[in-house]
Short mmCIF file of C-alpha atoms in Angstrom, two decimals:
data_model
loop_
_atom_site.label_atom_id
_atom_site.label_comp_id
_atom_site.label_asym_id
_atom_site.label_seq_id
_atom_site.Cartn_x
_atom_site.Cartn_y
_atom_site.Cartn_z
CA UNK Z 1 -32.05 -61.17 0.55
CA UNK Z 2 -30.01 -64.14 -0.55
CA UNK Z 3 -28.77 -66.36 2.27
CA UNK Z 4 -25.00 -66.77 2.28
CA UNK Z 5 -23.14 -69.74 3.54
CA UNK Z 6 -20.52 -69.28 6.22
CA UNK Z 7 -17.74 -69.60 3.66
CA UNK Z 8 -19.33 -67.02 1.36
CA UNK Z 9 -19.85 -64.65 4.30
CA UNK Z 10 -16.21 -64.96 5.32
CA UNK Z 11 -15.08 -64.32 1.74
CA UNK Z 12 -17.34 -61.27 1.49
CA UNK Z 13 -16.03 -59.84 4.77
CA UNK Z 14 -12.46 -60.51 3.68
CA UNK Z 15 -13.10 -58.75 0.37
CA UNK Z 16 -14.57 -55.73 2.09
CA UNK Z 17 -11.73 -55.56 4.62
CA UNK Z 18 -9.24 -55.69 1.77
CA UNK Z 19 -11.08 -52.85 0.03
CA UNK Z 20 -11.13 -50.79 3.24
CA UNK Z 21 -7.43 -51.44 3.78
CA UNK Z 22 -6.68 -50.35 0.21
CA UNK Z 23 -8.79 -47.20 0.64
CA UNK Z 24 -7.00 -46.34 3.88
CA UNK Z 25 -3.64 -46.90 2.21
CA UNK Z 26 -4.63 -44.67 -0.73
CA UNK Z 27 -5.85 -42.02 1.71
CA UNK Z 28 -2.56 -42.21 3.60
CA UNK Z 29 -0.63 -41.71 0.36
CA UNK Z 30 -2.77 -38.70 -0.59
CA UNK Z 31 -2.35 -37.24 2.91
CA UNK Z 32 1.45 -37.58 2.71
CA UNK Z 33 1.41 -35.85 -0.68
CA UNK Z 34 -0.72 -33.03 0.73
CA UNK Z 35 1.62 -32.61 3.70
CA UNK Z 36 4.60 -32.52 1.35
CA UNK Z 37 2.84 -30.01 -0.94
CA UNK Z 38 1.96 -27.82 2.04
CA UNK Z 39 5.59 -27.89 3.19
CA UNK Z 40 6.74 -26.85 -0.28
CA UNK Z 41 4.17 -24.04 -0.36
CA UNK Z 42 5.40 -22.79 3.02
CA UNK Z 43 8.98 -22.89 1.76
CA UNK Z 44 7.90 -21.05 -1.40
CA UNK Z 45 6.14 -18.35 0.65
CA UNK Z 46 9.23 -17.97 2.84
CA UNK Z 47 11.45 -17.65 -0.24
CA UNK Z 48 9.06 -15.08 -1.74
CA UNK Z 49 9.06 -13.07 1.50
CA UNK Z 50 12.86 -13.12 1.65
CA UNK Z 51 13.04 -12.18 -2.03
CA UNK Z 52 10.71 -9.20 -1.55
CA UNK Z 53 12.68 -8.04 1.48
CA UNK Z 54 16.06 -8.42 -0.23
CA UNK Z 55 15.04 -6.89 -3.56
CA UNK Z 56 13.40 -3.96 -1.76
CA UNK Z 57 16.67 -3.19 0.02
CA UNK Z 58 18.72 -3.75 -3.13
CA UNK Z 59 16.58 -1.24 -5.02
CA UNK Z 60 15.72 1.30 -2.32
CA UNK Z 61 19.25 1.80 -0.99
CA UNK Z 62 20.82 2.96 -4.29
CA UNK Z 63 17.72 4.98 -5.18
CA UNK Z 64 17.83 6.77 -1.84
CA UNK Z 65 21.51 7.49 -2.44
CA UNK Z 66 20.73 8.95 -5.89
CA UNK Z 67 17.93 11.10 -4.45
CA UNK Z 68 20.14 12.33 -1.62
CA UNK Z 69 23.10 13.10 -3.88
CA UNK Z 70 20.88 14.88 -6.40
CA UNK Z 71 19.45 16.99 -3.59
CA UNK Z 72 22.93 17.93 -2.40
CA UNK Z 73 24.09 18.74 -5.94
CA UNK Z 74 21.04 20.95 -6.46
CA UNK Z 75 22.12 23.08 -3.49
CA UNK Z 76 25.73 23.31 -4.72
CA UNK Z 77 25.56 23.62 -8.50
CA UNK Z 78 24.47 27.06 -9.69
CA UNK Z 79 24.93 26.75 -13.45
CA UNK Z 80 21.44 26.66 -15.02
CA UNK Z 81 22.34 24.06 -17.66
CA UNK Z 82 23.69 21.69 -14.97
CA UNK Z 83 21.12 22.41 -12.26
CA UNK Z 84 18.35 21.56 -14.72
CA UNK Z 85 19.87 18.13 -15.32
CA UNK Z 86 20.30 17.59 -11.57
CA UNK Z 87 16.67 18.52 -10.99
CA UNK Z 88 15.62 16.02 -13.68
CA UNK Z 89 17.71 13.25 -12.05
CA UNK Z 90 16.15 14.01 -8.68
CA UNK Z 91 12.61 14.08 -10.06
CA UNK Z 92 12.93 10.85 -12.04
CA UNK Z 93 14.61 8.98 -9.17
CA UNK Z 94 12.00 10.18 -6.67
CA UNK Z 95 9.13 9.14 -8.97
CA UNK Z 96 10.70 5.71 -9.56
CA UNK Z 97 11.25 5.25 -5.82
CA UNK Z 98 7.62 6.16 -5.11
CA UNK Z 99 6.23 3.74 -7.70
CA UNK Z 100 8.49 0.88 -6.60
CA UNK Z 101 7.46 1.30 -2.98
CA UNK Z 102 3.82 1.07 -4.06
CA UNK Z 103 4.63 -2.14 -5.92
CA UNK Z 104 6.29 -3.62 -2.82
CA UNK Z 105 3.35 -2.66 -0.60
CA UNK Z 106 0.92 -4.21 -3.12
CA UNK Z 107 3.02 -7.40 -3.23
CA UNK Z 108 3.01 -7.65 0.57
CA UNK Z 109 -0.74 -7.10 0.66
CA UNK Z 110 -1.23 -9.78 -1.99
CA UNK Z 111 0.92 -12.21 0.01
CA UNK Z 112 -1.02 -11.48 3.22
CA UNK Z 113 2.15 -10.28 4.96
CA UNK Z 114 0.91 -6.82 5.93
CA UNK Z 115 -0.40 -6.46 9.47
CA UNK Z 116 -1.21 -3.23 11.36
CA UNK Z 117 1.38 -2.02 13.83
CA UNK Z 118 -0.49 0.33 16.13
CA UNK Z 119 1.25 3.36 17.62
CA UNK Z 120 0.26 6.70 19.10
CA UNK Z 121 1.02 8.73 15.99
CA UNK Z 122 1.69 12.43 15.52
CA UNK Z 123 -0.54 12.58 12.45
CA UNK Z 124 0.26 16.21 11.75
CA UNK Z 125 3.99 15.48 11.52
CA UNK Z 126 3.41 12.47 9.27
CA UNK Z 127 1.25 14.46 6.86
CA UNK Z 128 3.55 17.49 6.93
CA UNK Z 129 6.45 15.18 6.06
CA UNK Z 130 4.53 13.85 3.07
CA UNK Z 131 3.86 17.37 1.83
CA UNK Z 132 7.54 18.28 2.25
CA UNK Z 133 8.54 15.22 0.23
CA UNK Z 134 6.25 16.21 -2.64
CA UNK Z 135 7.08 19.90 -2.55
CA UNK Z 136 9.41 19.63 -5.55
CA UNK Z 137 6.81 17.81 -7.63
CA UNK Z 138 4.18 20.37 -6.62
CA UNK Z 139 6.49 23.22 -7.62
CA UNK Z 140 7.19 21.57 -10.98
CA UNK Z 141 3.44 21.31 -11.59
CA UNK Z 142 2.95 24.89 -10.32
CA UNK Z 143 0.50 23.64 -7.70
CA UNK Z 144 0.32 25.05 -4.17
CA UNK Z 145 -0.34 22.59 -1.33
CA UNK Z 146 -1.76 23.61 2.06
CA UNK Z 147 -2.34 21.71 5.31
CA UNK Z 148 -5.13 22.52 7.74
CA UNK Z 149 -5.73 20.81 11.09
CA UNK Z 150 -9.20 21.00 12.56
CA UNK Z 151 -9.96 24.14 10.59
CA UNK Z 152 -6.77 25.85 11.83
CA UNK Z 153 -3.33 26.18 10.34
CA UNK Z 154 -0.92 23.25 10.53
CA UNK Z 155 0.76 24.34 13.79
CA UNK Z 156 -1.71 22.29 15.80
CA UNK Z 157 -0.82 18.77 16.91
CA UNK Z 158 -3.05 15.81 16.28
CA UNK Z 159 -2.21 12.47 17.92
CA UNK Z 160 -4.12 9.32 17.02
CA UNK Z 161 -3.69 5.55 17.58
CA UNK Z 162 -3.08 3.98 14.17
CA UNK Z 163 -0.32 2.53 11.96
CA UNK Z 164 2.05 5.38 11.10
CA UNK Z 165 3.68 3.77 8.05
CA UNK Z 166 0.40 2.72 6.47
CA UNK Z 167 -1.03 6.16 7.19
CA UNK Z 168 1.97 7.69 5.44
CA UNK Z 169 1.47 5.50 2.34
CA UNK Z 170 -2.24 6.39 2.21
CA UNK Z 171 -1.62 10.14 2.43
CA UNK Z 172 1.36 10.03 0.05
CA UNK Z 173 -0.68 8.40 -2.71
CA UNK Z 174 -3.65 10.74 -2.29
CA UNK Z 175 -1.40 13.81 -2.31
CA UNK Z 176 0.62 12.52 -5.27
CA UNK Z 177 -2.58 12.00 -7.27
CA UNK Z 178 -3.99 15.38 -6.28
CA UNK Z 179 -0.83 17.14 -7.44
CA UNK Z 180 -0.49 15.10 -10.64
CA UNK Z 181 -4.07 15.72 -11.79
CA UNK Z 182 -4.28 19.38 -10.72
CA UNK Z 183 -4.27 22.23 -13.17
CA UNK Z 184 -1.32 24.57 -13.23
CA UNK Z 185 -1.78 27.44 -10.78
CA UNK Z 186 -4.40 25.58 -8.72
CA UNK Z 187 -4.41 24.53 -5.08
CA UNK Z 188 -4.44 21.24 -3.15
CA UNK Z 189 -5.79 21.32 0.41
CA UNK Z 190 -5.19 18.58 2.97
CA UNK Z 191 -7.56 18.75 5.95
CA UNK Z 192 -7.06 16.78 9.19
CA UNK Z 193 -9.69 16.45 11.89
CA UNK Z 194 -10.35 14.16 14.83
CA UNK Z 195 -14.09 13.53 14.89
CA UNK Z 196 -16.37 11.21 16.84
CA UNK Z 197 -15.97 8.45 14.27
CA UNK Z 198 -12.16 8.73 14.39
CA UNK Z 199 -9.52 10.39 12.23
CA UNK Z 200 -10.80 12.20 9.13
CA UNK Z 201 -8.38 13.07 6.31
CA UNK Z 202 -9.55 15.03 3.28
CA UNK Z 203 -7.50 15.75 0.18
CA UNK Z 204 -9.12 18.21 -2.22
CA UNK Z 205 -7.81 19.39 -5.56
CA UNK Z 206 -8.98 21.72 -8.31
CA UNK Z 207 -7.97 19.38 -11.10
CA UNK Z 208 -9.50 17.60 -14.03
CA UNK Z 209 -11.98 15.63 -11.92
CA UNK Z 210 -13.47 12.17 -12.46
CA UNK Z 211 -16.59 11.28 -14.41
CA UNK Z 212 -19.37 9.69 -12.35
CA UNK Z 213 -19.23 6.52 -14.44
CA UNK Z 214 -15.55 6.07 -13.49
CA UNK Z 215 -15.84 6.68 -9.74
CA UNK Z 216 -16.31 2.97 -8.95
CA UNK Z 217 -13.27 2.01 -11.03
CA UNK Z 218 -10.65 4.31 -9.58
CA UNK Z 219 -9.81 1.91 -6.73
CA UNK Z 220 -9.39 -1.12 -9.00
CA UNK Z 221 -5.84 -2.35 -9.37
CA UNK Z 222 -3.98 -1.31 -12.54
CA UNK Z 223 -6.89 0.85 -13.71
CA UNK Z 224 -5.79 4.25 -14.96
CA UNK Z 225 -8.43 6.47 -16.50
CA UNK Z 226 -5.80 8.36 -18.49
CA UNK Z 227 -4.41 5.41 -20.46
CA UNK Z 228 -2.80 4.71 -23.79
CA UNK Z 229 0.55 5.67 -25.34
CA UNK Z 230 -0.32 9.36 -25.38
CA UNK Z 231 -1.44 9.63 -21.74
CA UNK Z 232 -0.54 12.91 -20.08
CA UNK Z 233 -0.12 11.75 -16.47
CA UNK Z 234 2.35 9.56 -14.60
CA UNK Z 235 1.45 6.35 -12.76
CA UNK Z 236 0.38 2.77 -13.34
CA UNK Z 237 -3.05 2.61 -11.73
CA UNK Z 238 -1.71 1.04 -8.53
CA UNK Z 239 -1.73 3.87 -5.97
CA UNK Z 240 -5.46 4.11 -5.22
CA UNK Z 241 -5.83 0.33 -5.03
CA UNK Z 242 -3.04 0.30 -2.42
CA UNK Z 243 -4.80 3.11 -0.56
CA UNK Z 244 -8.11 1.20 -0.53
CA UNK Z 245 -6.46 -2.04 0.65
CA UNK Z 246 -4.59 -0.32 3.49
CA UNK Z 247 -7.71 1.55 4.61
CA UNK Z 248 -9.64 -1.75 4.62
CA UNK Z 249 -6.83 -3.27 6.68
CA UNK Z 250 -7.22 -0.45 9.22
CA UNK Z 251 -11.02 -1.00 9.14
CA UNK Z 252 -11.64 2.46 7.73
CA UNK Z 253 -13.43 3.76 4.67
CA UNK Z 254 -12.74 6.10 1.78
CA UNK Z 255 -15.15 8.16 -0.28
CA UNK Z 256 -14.62 10.25 -3.39
CA UNK Z 257 -16.68 13.13 -4.71
CA UNK Z 258 -15.70 14.62 -8.03
CA UNK Z 259 -16.88 16.88 -10.79
CA UNK Z 260 -15.12 16.83 -14.18
CA UNK Z 261 -13.32 20.10 -14.79
CA UNK Z 262 -13.80 21.24 -11.18
CA UNK Z 263 -11.81 18.83 -9.02
CA UNK Z 264 -11.97 15.88 -6.63
CA UNK Z 265 -12.37 15.40 -2.89
CA UNK Z 266 -11.09 12.19 -1.27
CA UNK Z 267 -12.27 11.61 2.30
CA UNK Z 268 -10.66 8.96 4.52
CA UNK Z 269 -12.14 7.92 7.86
CA UNK Z 270 -10.05 5.74 10.17
CA UNK Z 271 -11.35 4.42 13.50
CA UNK Z 272 -9.18 4.66 16.59
CA UNK Z 273 -7.23 1.41 16.79
CA UNK Z 274 -6.98 -0.59 20.00
CA UNK Z 275 -3.59 -1.53 21.40
CA UNK Z 276 -2.00 -2.87 24.55
CA UNK Z 277 -0.67 -0.20 26.90
CA UNK Z 278 2.66 -2.05 27.26
CA UNK Z 279 3.17 -1.90 23.51
CA UNK Z 280 2.54 1.82 22.95
CA UNK Z 281 5.26 3.81 21.23
CA UNK Z 282 5.15 7.46 20.28
CA UNK Z 283 5.81 7.95 16.57
CA UNK Z 284 7.19 11.34 15.65
CA UNK Z 285 6.28 11.16 11.96
CA UNK Z 286 9.59 12.52 10.70
CA UNK Z 287 11.63 9.41 11.54
CA UNK Z 288 9.15 6.89 10.17
CA UNK Z 289 8.57 8.08 6.62
CA UNK Z 290 8.81 5.45 3.93
CA UNK Z 291 9.49 8.12 1.33
CA UNK Z 292 12.10 10.20 3.17
CA UNK Z 293 14.26 12.52 1.16
CA UNK Z 294 16.88 15.09 2.09
CA UNK Z 295 15.59 18.63 2.41
CA UNK Z 296 16.42 20.83 -0.52
CA UNK Z 297 18.10 24.15 0.14
#
């Protein structure tokens, strides 16, 4: 090692201190830029959240009004040529409302803004409300829909600690799919049961079924097996991906068994959620539906 004189050693130390000072200054500048970028990202996320909330209200409120008015007109107007148009308005508005709500749920999931809100839920009422909401669509498709609770008819009550709104979205999408892909004159059965592993929900149809090669794809976002300009079924391939994401959020699981030309069986298992006793509320499904509509007469 070369021996340095005192002057050379001082110069070397000064040089290295200057370099360290410059590095610290550069690091400070980078840190300030990162802090500023993080602040802007937080502001952007807040703006996005406010936008989603505002646009949801701006869209849902007039759509709900259209659905409600169409329902009222259907009970008043008796002329076949007019009642047919009213029924078409109701059907199209309800379908648009359903798809938009799926889009909003997917956007909230993507933004990480969806958290479980645990309640002691009347599951039977929630599911019955879903079936009531889709009764018109089922009638249009000439599909009968039945609810069974624990092997009995739907008069039984089933309470379970979970998130009522997310449960409603899950069931609504499964029922909507079952009706849409069922054959005319067939039956959709929704089975509820409280088992050891938690709440079990099964939705079975007698529809077109799913090929084994496609079973792994049905939960992918924007994947629709019936695609192309000549597709025969409604939807945008978003519903089942929303279902899977919400079930994952509730730490549950979903399975599908299907045979082409015979039908499909979707089975959802949700564990009992934990919650603080002080925060328990009793959710009577009927006043919590995301897809509420006025009853048709």
